[in-house]
XYZ file of C-alpha atoms in Angstrom:
102
model
C 79.455 89.689 89.089
C 79.918 93.223 90.275
C 78.250 94.789 93.274
C 76.659 97.354 90.955
C 75.150 94.576 88.853
C 73.952 92.604 91.861
C 72.141 95.685 93.204
C 70.739 96.803 89.829
C 67.089 96.357 90.934
C 67.526 97.995 94.347
C 67.481 101.644 95.369
C 71.213 101.508 96.148
C 73.478 103.412 93.750
C 77.116 102.355 93.561
C 79.540 105.176 92.724
C 83.133 104.340 91.814
C 85.521 107.141 92.804
C 89.191 107.127 91.779
C 91.020 109.631 93.998
C 94.530 110.897 93.323
C 97.233 111.074 95.947
C 95.947 113.746 98.335
C 97.936 115.934 100.731
C 96.985 114.480 104.111
C 98.731 113.533 107.340
C 99.349 110.071 105.858
C 102.513 111.488 104.273
C 103.739 113.475 107.316
C 106.351 110.853 108.157
C 108.163 111.901 104.959
C 108.698 115.433 106.224
C 108.086 118.530 104.114
C 108.430 116.610 100.841
C 105.651 114.249 101.878
C 103.384 117.064 103.028
C 103.515 118.709 99.591
C 102.967 115.475 97.647
C 99.645 115.131 95.838
C 96.559 117.259 95.340
C 95.709 119.763 98.096
C 92.925 118.370 100.293
C 90.659 121.417 99.754
C 90.898 121.075 95.970
C 90.207 117.335 96.189
C 87.217 117.879 98.491
C 85.730 120.555 96.209
C 86.160 118.451 93.048
C 84.906 115.270 94.695
C 81.806 117.017 96.078
C 81.032 118.569 92.695
C 81.357 115.203 90.912
C 79.441 113.280 93.594
C 76.607 115.826 93.242
C 76.265 114.874 89.575
C 74.545 111.735 88.323
C 77.799 109.968 87.407
C 78.579 106.490 88.685
C 82.259 106.537 87.644
C 84.374 109.486 88.802
C 88.074 110.228 88.362
C 89.448 113.136 90.399
C 92.628 114.750 89.104
C 94.788 113.479 86.269
C 95.840 110.023 85.244
C 99.472 109.112 85.799
C 102.326 111.501 85.146
C 101.365 114.616 83.164
C 101.306 113.743 79.473
C 101.792 110.015 80.014
C 98.279 108.871 79.090
C 95.879 111.157 77.231
C 92.716 111.475 79.302
C 90.480 110.843 76.283
C 92.369 107.625 75.473
C 92.042 106.315 79.007
C 88.334 107.149 79.177
C 87.713 105.281 75.898
C 89.552 102.220 77.219
C 87.542 102.433 80.444
C 84.260 102.796 78.518
C 85.058 99.621 76.568
C 86.069 97.780 79.738
C 82.781 98.681 81.393
C 80.815 97.602 78.299
C 82.660 94.264 78.202
C 81.957 93.695 81.886
C 78.270 94.581 81.422
C 78.123 92.005 78.614
C 79.725 89.418 80.899
C 77.080 90.086 83.563
C 74.284 89.753 80.971
C 75.811 86.540 79.674
C 76.091 85.042 83.171
C 72.384 85.747 83.677
C 71.552 84.115 80.324
C 70.446 87.427 78.791
C 71.166 88.948 75.402
C 74.253 91.121 75.212
C 75.482 93.834 72.885
C 78.588 93.316 70.718
C 81.325 95.837 71.511
C 81.979 98.601 69.011
C-alpha cells in the first residue's frame, strides 16, 4: 500500500513532486555544459512554489521527456489511470468496494 493510502485518515498530506533536471552545482563537474543543463533554479523554485501552494497532490514541474516526445495530455491520462488502478488495489486489499476503470 502507498504512504498516501496508509495516512488517509490522518492530518498528513502527501504531495508527489516530479522535478526536472535543474541547474544546480550538482552538474558543475561537467564544466560550462553541465552548468547550463536543465531548468534554471529560479524558474524551478517559482513554479514549484506556485504548484505547492495549490491543493494538488501530484505535481509535475517542467516538461516530460524530450520536447515533442510524449504529449503532456497523453501522459497525464496514463498517470490518471495508473493512480485510479492503484487506488482500486488499495481498496481491494482492505476488502472494500472498488470502482471499475473507465
